[in-house]
C-alpha positions as YAML, in Angstrom:
chain: A
units: angstrom
residues:
- id: 1
  name: UNK
  ca: [111.39, 251.00, 164.88]
- id: 2
  name: UNK
  ca: [109.89, 253.49, 162.44]
- id: 3
  name: UNK
  ca: [110.44, 257.15, 163.19]
- id: 4
  name: UNK
  ca: [109.43, 260.44, 161.58]
- id: 5
  name: UNK
  ca: [106.33, 258.98, 159.96]
- id: 6
  name: UNK
  ca: [104.28, 261.41, 157.91]
- id: 7
  name: UNK
  ca: [100.53, 261.47, 158.50]
- id: 8
  name: UNK
  ca: [97.61, 263.74, 157.68]
- id: 9
  name: UNK
  ca: [94.66, 265.11, 159.62]
- id: 10
  name: UNK
  ca: [91.71, 267.01, 158.20]
- id: 11
  name: UNK
  ca: [89.74, 269.66, 160.03]
- id: 12
  name: UNK
  ca: [87.10, 271.57, 158.14]
- id: 13
  name: UNK
  ca: [88.45, 272.66, 154.77]
- id: 14
  name: UNK
  ca: [92.13, 272.22, 155.65]
- id: 15
  name: UNK
  ca: [94.32, 269.12, 155.49]
- id: 16
  name: UNK
  ca: [97.15, 269.24, 158.03]
- id: 17
  name: UNK
  ca: [100.38, 267.29, 157.82]
- id: 18
  name: UNK
  ca: [102.06, 265.98, 160.93]
- id: 19
  name: UNK
  ca: [105.06, 263.82, 161.79]
- id: 20
  name: UNK
  ca: [105.28, 261.05, 164.38]
- id: 21
  name: UNK
  ca: [108.42, 259.79, 166.12]
- id: 22
  name: UNK
  ca: [107.50, 256.60, 167.97]
- id: 23
  name: UNK
  ca: [108.90, 256.48, 171.46]
- id: 24
  name: UNK
  ca: [110.55, 253.81, 173.50]
- id: 25
  name: UNK
  ca: [107.70, 254.10, 176.04]
- id: 26
  name: UNK
  ca: [104.64, 253.79, 173.79]
- id: 27
  name: UNK
  ca: [102.21, 253.56, 176.71]
- id: 28
  name: UNK
  ca: [102.66, 257.19, 177.79]
- id: 29
  name: UNK
  ca: [100.96, 260.18, 176.21]
- id: 30
  name: UNK
  ca: [102.90, 261.69, 173.30]
- id: 31
  name: UNK
  ca: [104.15, 265.25, 173.43]
- id: 32
  name: UNK
  ca: [102.82, 267.53, 170.69]
- id: 33
  name: UNK
  ca: [105.27, 270.11, 169.30]
- id: 34
  name: UNK
  ca: [104.20, 273.30, 167.50]
- id: 35
  name: UNK
  ca: [106.72, 275.15, 165.33]
- id: 36
  name: UNK
  ca: [107.32, 278.87, 164.85]
- id: 37
  name: UNK
  ca: [106.63, 281.22, 161.95]
- id: 38
  name: UNK
  ca: [108.05, 280.07, 158.57]
- id: 39
  name: UNK
  ca: [109.10, 276.70, 160.04]
- id: 40
  name: UNK
  ca: [107.52, 273.24, 159.95]
- id: 41
  name: UNK
  ca: [107.25, 269.98, 161.85]
- id: 42
  name: UNK
  ca: [110.61, 268.98, 160.34]
- id: 43
  name: UNK
  ca: [112.34, 271.72, 162.36]
- id: 44
  name: UNK
  ca: [111.80, 269.59, 165.49]
- id: 45
  name: UNK
  ca: [113.68, 266.55, 164.19]
- id: 46
  name: UNK
  ca: [116.80, 266.89, 166.39]
- id: 47
  name: UNK
  ca: [114.71, 267.52, 169.50]
- id: 48
  name: UNK
  ca: [112.20, 264.77, 168.70]
- id: 49
  name: UNK
  ca: [114.92, 262.15, 168.35]
- id: 50
  name: UNK
  ca: [116.00, 262.94, 171.90]
- id: 51
  name: UNK
  ca: [112.52, 263.30, 173.39]
- id: 52
  name: UNK
  ca: [111.32, 259.97, 172.02]
- id: 53
  name: UNK
  ca: [113.54, 258.18, 174.53]
- id: 54
  name: UNK
  ca: [110.82, 258.93, 177.11]
- id: 55
  name: UNK
  ca: [107.62, 259.23, 175.06]
- id: 56
  name: UNK
  ca: [106.29, 259.39, 171.50]
- id: 57
  name: UNK
  ca: [106.54, 262.75, 169.76]
- id: 58
  name: UNK
  ca: [104.08, 264.37, 167.35]
- id: 59
  name: UNK
  ca: [104.77, 267.61, 165.47]
- id: 60
  name: UNK
  ca: [102.10, 269.46, 163.51]
- id: 61
  name: UNK
  ca: [102.48, 271.69, 160.45]
- id: 62
  name: UNK
  ca: [100.34, 274.81, 161.08]
- id: 63
  name: UNK
  ca: [98.11, 276.03, 158.25]
- id: 64
  name: UNK
  ca: [100.10, 277.47, 155.36]
- id: 65
  name: UNK
  ca: [103.32, 275.87, 156.59]
- id: 66
  name: UNK
  ca: [105.25, 272.72, 155.69]
- id: 67
  name: UNK
  ca: [103.04, 270.10, 154.08]
- id: 68
  name: UNK
  ca: [99.73, 271.45, 155.38]
- id: 69
  name: UNK
  ca: [97.32, 273.13, 152.99]
- id: 70
  name: UNK
  ca: [97.88, 276.72, 151.85]
- id: 71
  name: UNK
  ca: [94.25, 277.69, 151.31]
- id: 72
  name: UNK
  ca: [93.16, 280.64, 149.20]
- id: 73
  name: UNK
  ca: [90.55, 281.70, 151.77]
- id: 74
  name: UNK
  ca: [92.38, 284.08, 154.11]
- id: 75
  name: UNK
  ca: [89.84, 283.39, 156.88]
- id: 76
  name: UNK
  ca: [91.29, 279.89, 157.28]
- id: 77
  name: UNK
  ca: [94.53, 281.47, 158.53]
- id: 78
  name: UNK
  ca: [92.82, 283.28, 161.39]
- id: 79
  name: UNK
  ca: [94.18, 282.62, 164.85]
- id: 80
  name: UNK
  ca: [90.81, 281.48, 166.15]
- id: 81
  name: UNK
  ca: [90.57, 278.98, 163.26]
- id: 82
  name: UNK
  ca: [94.08, 277.71, 164.03]
- id: 83
  name: UNK
  ca: [93.12, 277.35, 167.70]
- id: 84
  name: UNK
  ca: [89.97, 275.42, 166.83]
- id: 85
  name: UNK
  ca: [91.99, 273.12, 164.55]
- id: 86
  name: UNK
  ca: [94.58, 272.54, 167.28]
- id: 87
  name: UNK
  ca: [91.92, 271.55, 169.82]
- id: 88
  name: UNK
  ca: [90.55, 269.02, 167.32]
- id: 89
  name: UNK
  ca: [94.07, 267.76, 166.55]
- id: 90
  name: UNK
  ca: [94.94, 267.25, 170.23]
- id: 91
  name: UNK
  ca: [91.70, 265.32, 170.68]
- id: 92
  name: UNK
  ca: [92.64, 263.23, 167.63]
- id: 93
  name: UNK
  ca: [96.11, 262.47, 169.02]
- id: 94
  name: UNK
  ca: [94.71, 261.64, 172.48]
- id: 95
  name: UNK
  ca: [92.08, 259.38, 170.94]
- id: 96
  name: UNK
  ca: [94.69, 257.47, 168.95]
- id: 97
  name: UNK
  ca: [96.57, 256.76, 172.18]
- id: 98
  name: UNK
  ca: [93.52, 256.24, 174.43]
- id: 99
  name: UNK
  ca: [94.63, 259.00, 176.80]
- id: 100
  name: UNK
  ca: [92.47, 261.89, 178.08]
- id: 101
  name: UNK
  ca: [94.88, 264.67, 177.19]
- id: 102
  name: UNK
  ca: [98.41, 265.32, 175.92]
- id: 103
  name: UNK
  ca: [101.33, 267.59, 176.84]
- id: 104
  name: UNK
  ca: [102.03, 270.39, 174.35]
- id: 105
  name: UNK
  ca: [105.08, 272.57, 173.68]
- id: 106
  name: UNK
  ca: [104.80, 275.56, 171.36]
- id: 107
  name: UNK
  ca: [107.55, 277.85, 170.10]
- id: 108
  name: UNK
  ca: [106.79, 281.49, 169.27]
- id: 109
  name: UNK
  ca: [103.89, 281.38, 166.78]
- id: 110
  name: UNK
  ca: [103.17, 277.81, 167.84]
- id: 111
  name: UNK
  ca: [102.92, 279.01, 171.43]
- id: 112
  name: UNK
  ca: [100.47, 281.73, 170.38]
- id: 113
  name: UNK
  ca: [98.26, 279.13, 168.71]
- id: 114
  name: UNK
  ca: [98.49, 276.89, 171.81]
- id: 115
  name: UNK
  ca: [97.48, 279.79, 174.08]
- id: 116
  name: UNK
  ca: [94.51, 280.65, 171.87]
- id: 117
  name: UNK
  ca: [93.47, 276.99, 171.88]
- id: 118
  name: UNK
  ca: [93.79, 276.69, 175.67]
- id: 119
  name: UNK
  ca: [91.59, 279.77, 176.07]
- id: 120
  name: UNK
  ca: [89.01, 278.11, 173.81]
- id: 121
  name: UNK
  ca: [89.18, 274.68, 175.48]
- id: 122
  name: UNK
  ca: [91.83, 273.64, 178.05]
- id: 123
  name: UNK
  ca: [90.63, 270.03, 178.33]
- id: 124
  name: UNK
  ca: [92.95, 268.43, 175.69]
- id: 125
  name: UNK
  ca: [96.02, 269.88, 177.43]
- id: 126
  name: UNK
  ca: [97.78, 267.66, 179.99]
- id: 127
  name: UNK
  ca: [100.55, 270.28, 180.32]
- id: 128
  name: UNK
  ca: [101.81, 273.23, 178.31]
- id: 129
  name: UNK
  ca: [105.29, 274.65, 177.64]
- id: 130
  name: UNK
  ca: [105.44, 278.10, 176.03]
- id: 131
  name: UNK
  ca: [108.83, 278.80, 174.46]
- id: 132
  name: UNK
  ca: [109.54, 282.47, 173.63]
- id: 133
  name: UNK
  ca: [105.83, 283.17, 173.20]
- id: 134
  name: UNK
  ca: [104.15, 286.57, 173.14]
- id: 135
  name: UNK
  ca: [101.53, 287.16, 175.82]
- id: 136
  name: UNK
  ca: [99.16, 289.33, 173.81]
- id: 137
  name: UNK
  ca: [98.85, 293.12, 173.58]
- id: 138
  name: UNK
  ca: [98.65, 294.83, 176.96]
- id: 139
  name: UNK
  ca: [96.79, 297.85, 175.55]
- id: 140
  name: UNK
  ca: [94.94, 299.07, 172.46]
- id: 141
  name: UNK
  ca: [98.06, 301.03, 171.55]
- id: 142
  name: UNK
  ca: [100.20, 297.89, 171.62]
- id: 143
  name: UNK
  ca: [97.64, 296.04, 169.48]
- id: 144
  name: UNK
  ca: [97.58, 298.85, 166.93]
- id: 145
  name: UNK
  ca: [101.39, 298.93, 166.76]
- id: 146
  name: UNK
  ca: [101.53, 295.15, 166.32]
- id: 147
  name: UNK
  ca: [98.91, 295.33, 163.57]
- id: 148
  name: UNK
  ca: [100.97, 297.97, 161.75]
- id: 149
  name: UNK
  ca: [104.09, 295.74, 161.91]
- id: 150
  name: UNK
  ca: [102.21, 292.63, 160.81]
- id: 151
  name: UNK
  ca: [100.55, 294.36, 157.86]
- id: 152
  name: UNK
  ca: [103.90, 295.86, 156.80]
- id: 153
  name: UNK
  ca: [105.59, 292.44, 156.95]
- id: 154
  name: UNK
  ca: [102.81, 290.94, 154.84]
- id: 155
  name: UNK
  ca: [103.23, 293.69, 152.24]
- id: 156
  name: UNK
  ca: [107.01, 293.13, 152.10]
- id: 157
  name: UNK
  ca: [106.52, 289.41, 151.56]
- id: 158
  name: UNK
  ca: [104.23, 290.04, 148.62]
- id: 159
  name: UNK
  ca: [106.47, 292.73, 147.14]
- id: 160
  name: UNK
  ca: [109.91, 291.14, 147.71]
- id: 161
  name: UNK
  ca: [109.24, 287.39, 147.78]
- id: 162
  name: UNK
  ca: [110.34, 284.88, 150.39]
- id: 163
  name: UNK
  ca: [114.10, 284.93, 149.77]
- id: 164
  name: UNK
  ca: [114.55, 288.71, 150.05]
- id: 165
  name: UNK
  ca: [112.15, 288.92, 152.99]
- id: 166
  name: UNK
  ca: [113.95, 286.17, 154.90]
- id: 167
  name: UNK
  ca: [117.31, 287.83, 154.25]
- id: 168
  name: UNK
  ca: [116.07, 290.85, 156.23]
- id: 169
  name: UNK
  ca: [114.16, 288.70, 158.75]
- id: 170
  name: UNK
  ca: [117.32, 286.79, 159.69]
- id: 171
  name: UNK
  ca: [119.13, 290.07, 160.38]
- id: 172
  name: UNK
  ca: [116.62, 291.12, 163.05]
- id: 173
  name: UNK
  ca: [118.24, 291.58, 166.50]
- id: 174
  name: UNK
  ca: [115.87, 288.89, 167.82]
- id: 175
  name: UNK
  ca: [117.76, 286.27, 165.79]
- id: 176
  name: UNK
  ca: [121.29, 287.62, 166.31]
- id: 177
  name: UNK
  ca: [122.35, 284.62, 168.41]
- id: 178
  name: UNK
  ca: [121.46, 282.24, 165.58]
- id: 179
  name: UNK
  ca: [124.33, 283.65, 163.52]
- id: 180
  name: UNK
  ca: [126.68, 281.77, 165.85]
- id: 181
  name: UNK
  ca: [125.14, 278.38, 165.11]
- id: 182
  name: UNK
  ca: [127.16, 275.80, 163.13]
- id: 183
  name: UNK
  ca: [126.98, 276.35, 159.35]
- id: 184
  name: UNK
  ca: [124.98, 273.16, 158.70]
- id: 185
  name: UNK
  ca: [122.35, 274.16, 161.28]
- id: 186
  name: UNK
  ca: [122.06, 277.64, 159.76]
- id: 187
  name: UNK
  ca: [121.72, 276.14, 156.30]
- id: 188
  name: UNK
  ca: [118.91, 273.81, 157.39]
- id: 189
  name: UNK
  ca: [117.15, 276.68, 159.14]
- id: 190
  name: UNK
  ca: [117.34, 278.89, 156.08]
- id: 191
  name: UNK
  ca: [116.27, 276.10, 153.72]
- id: 192
  name: UNK
  ca: [113.19, 275.53, 155.87]
- id: 193
  name: UNK
  ca: [112.31, 279.21, 155.76]
- id: 194
  name: UNK
  ca: [112.81, 279.45, 151.99]
- id: 195
  name: UNK
  ca: [110.54, 276.44, 151.40]
- id: 196
  name: UNK
  ca: [107.54, 278.60, 152.33]
- id: 197
  name: UNK
  ca: [105.09, 280.42, 150.09]
- id: 198
  name: UNK
  ca: [105.04, 284.24, 150.25]
- id: 199
  name: UNK
  ca: [101.26, 284.56, 150.12]
- id: 200
  name: UNK
  ca: [100.70, 281.96, 152.83]
- id: 201
  name: UNK
  ca: [103.22, 283.66, 155.13]
- id: 202
  name: UNK
  ca: [101.64, 287.06, 154.39]
- id: 203
  name: UNK
  ca: [98.24, 285.72, 155.41]
- id: 204
  name: UNK
  ca: [99.77, 284.29, 158.58]
- id: 205
  name: UNK
  ca: [100.95, 287.77, 159.52]
- id: 206
  name: UNK
  ca: [97.60, 289.38, 158.70]
- id: 207
  name: UNK
  ca: [95.34, 286.80, 160.33]
- id: 208
  name: UNK
  ca: [97.42, 285.26, 163.12]
- id: 209
  name: UNK
  ca: [100.18, 287.76, 163.97]
- id: 210
  name: UNK
  ca: [100.86, 289.28, 167.36]
- id: 211
  name: UNK
  ca: [98.00, 291.74, 166.85]
- id: 212
  name: UNK
  ca: [95.48, 288.88, 166.54]
- id: 213
  name: UNK
  ca: [96.27, 287.41, 169.97]
- id: 214
  name: UNK
  ca: [93.83, 287.67, 172.88]
- id: 215
  name: UNK
  ca: [94.67, 290.59, 175.14]
- id: 216
  name: UNK
  ca: [97.25, 290.28, 177.90]
- id: 217
  name: UNK
  ca: [94.58, 290.06, 180.62]
- id: 218
  name: UNK
  ca: [92.80, 287.21, 178.82]
- id: 219
  name: UNK
  ca: [96.10, 285.33, 178.47]
- id: 220
  name: UNK
  ca: [96.93, 285.75, 182.17]
- id: 221
  name: UNK
  ca: [93.40, 284.66, 183.10]
- id: 222
  name: UNK
  ca: [93.85, 281.56, 180.90]
- id: 223
  name: UNK
  ca: [97.14, 280.69, 182.59]
- id: 224
  name: UNK
  ca: [95.50, 281.15, 185.98]
- id: 225
  name: UNK
  ca: [92.64, 278.85, 184.91]
- id: 226
  name: UNK
  ca: [95.09, 276.18, 183.81]
- id: 227
  name: UNK
  ca: [96.96, 276.51, 187.11]
- id: 228
  name: UNK
  ca: [93.73, 276.17, 189.10]
- id: 229
  name: UNK
  ca: [92.76, 273.14, 186.99]
- id: 230
  name: UNK
  ca: [96.15, 271.58, 187.85]
- id: 231
  name: UNK
  ca: [97.35, 271.71, 184.26]
- id: 232
  name: UNK
  ca: [101.09, 272.48, 184.59]
- id: 233
  name: UNK
  ca: [102.34, 275.41, 182.51]
- id: 234
  name: UNK
  ca: [105.96, 276.42, 181.99]
- id: 235
  name: UNK
  ca: [107.20, 279.56, 180.26]
- id: 236
  name: UNK
  ca: [110.65, 279.07, 178.74]
- id: 237
  name: UNK
  ca: [113.04, 281.72, 177.41]
- id: 238
  name: UNK
  ca: [116.69, 281.97, 176.45]
- id: 239
  name: UNK
  ca: [118.92, 284.07, 178.71]
- id: 240
  name: UNK
  ca: [120.22, 286.00, 175.68]
- id: 241
  name: UNK
  ca: [116.70, 287.06, 174.63]
- id: 242
  name: UNK
  ca: [116.02, 290.18, 176.70]
- id: 243
  name: UNK
  ca: [112.49, 290.76, 175.41]
- id: 244
  name: UNK
  ca: [111.18, 287.30, 176.29]
- id: 245
  name: UNK
  ca: [113.15, 287.09, 179.53]
- id: 246
  name: UNK
  ca: [111.19, 290.19, 180.56]
- id: 247
  name: UNK
  ca: [107.92, 288.40, 179.76]
- id: 248
  name: UNK
  ca: [109.08, 285.43, 181.82]
- id: 249
  name: UNK
  ca: [109.77, 287.77, 184.73]
- id: 250
  name: UNK
  ca: [106.31, 289.30, 184.35]
- id: 251
  name: UNK
  ca: [104.77, 285.84, 184.56]
- id: 252
  name: UNK
  ca: [106.89, 284.93, 187.56]
- id: 253
  name: UNK
  ca: [105.69, 288.03, 189.37]
- id: 254
  name: UNK
  ca: [102.09, 287.29, 188.36]
- id: 255
  name: UNK
  ca: [102.40, 283.79, 189.84]
- id: 256
  name: UNK
  ca: [100.31, 282.16, 187.10]
- id: 257
  name: UNK
  ca: [102.86, 279.61, 185.88]
- id: 258
  name: UNK
  ca: [106.37, 278.30, 186.32]
- id: 259
  name: UNK
  ca: [109.21, 279.95, 184.40]
- id: 260
  name: UNK
  ca: [112.63, 278.78, 183.27]
- id: 261
  name: UNK
  ca: [115.55, 280.64, 181.69]
- id: 262
  name: UNK
  ca: [118.04, 278.59, 179.64]
- id: 263
  name: UNK
  ca: [121.59, 279.94, 179.75]
- id: 264
  name: UNK
  ca: [123.49, 280.44, 176.51]
- id: 265
  name: UNK
  ca: [120.38, 280.47, 174.30]
- id: 266
  name: UNK
  ca: [118.51, 283.21, 172.47]
- id: 267
  name: UNK
  ca: [115.00, 283.33, 171.05]
- id: 268
  name: UNK
  ca: [114.88, 279.79, 169.64]
- id: 269
  name: UNK
  ca: [115.90, 277.77, 172.68]
- id: 270
  name: UNK
  ca: [115.24, 274.32, 171.20]
- id: 271
  name: UNK
  ca: [117.41, 275.14, 168.15]
- id: 272
  name: UNK
  ca: [120.26, 276.83, 170.00]
- id: 273
  name: UNK
  ca: [120.39, 274.54, 173.06]
- id: 274
  name: UNK
  ca: [118.54, 271.33, 172.12]
- id: 275
  name: UNK
  ca: [119.93, 269.11, 174.85]
- id: 276
  name: UNK
  ca: [119.12, 271.64, 177.59]
- id: 277
  name: UNK
  ca: [115.68, 272.13, 176.08]
- id: 278
  name: UNK
  ca: [115.00, 268.39, 176.08]
- id: 279
  name: UNK
  ca: [116.11, 268.06, 179.71]
- id: 280
  name: UNK
  ca: [113.68, 270.81, 180.71]
- id: 281
  name: UNK
  ca: [110.79, 269.14, 178.87]
- id: 282
  name: UNK
  ca: [111.60, 265.69, 180.18]
- id: 283
  name: UNK
  ca: [111.65, 266.97, 183.76]
- id: 284
  name: UNK
  ca: [108.51, 269.05, 183.33]
- id: 285
  name: UNK
  ca: [106.49, 266.32, 181.60]
- id: 286
  name: UNK
  ca: [107.73, 263.51, 183.87]
- id: 287
  name: UNK
  ca: [104.48, 263.26, 185.83]
- id: 288
  name: UNK
  ca: [102.16, 263.67, 182.83]
...
């Protein structure tokens, strides 16, 4: 059986790379995985090898990441463009498998793109898992603060380069739990980050950072629409990630989707607790 096959998909002016892990149950809809900032489809390899026991797995490289194009036109990095491309990609994957829709799991930036896509068009989504994903600015002040951070990060990338920027990025409190990972896992994580291009990452901050997300009310309305359309949604966070646990609690109180907290994990649940993450996805996608 062939696994981790590289393929390409074109939407508009951008060619996207994606990987396919064929499953042992080829007749079911594949799960589509969306990576976080400065990562790629390859970052899902350990998880995909476990998930494919139940269904095929597809992982997409977002624009400017991995083997997807790094266009010079900054507009092609915009969140709404990424959302439009994701809707087209999900339709492409569903068409290849002759299924009406597919389950999707997005981590951090990948979750933001998935949310923006679901707001645009929920039809290609059979189910959605949001792992450690921001829910959009709750006020104009929050949006302005996020814009300031994103613009500053873009400037640092251009001034310092990827290696120096990632040295500081990895020291952020958000990623503190990743320092306890085995050395080989940390090395693979860092190598993936350093494989990126500074200008492409800078444009990702400027055009698709937290500040570019739909507002909090629009995100909650989208989740409510998915719930009413009987599209299952799960918000997933690590117990050691206080910020995103608080967002999970907000969603639980809002009653717009299911939530799950994974013990012993921080911001990147699927990296820090892959077996627990896979069990959650297998259970959640079992009826899809």
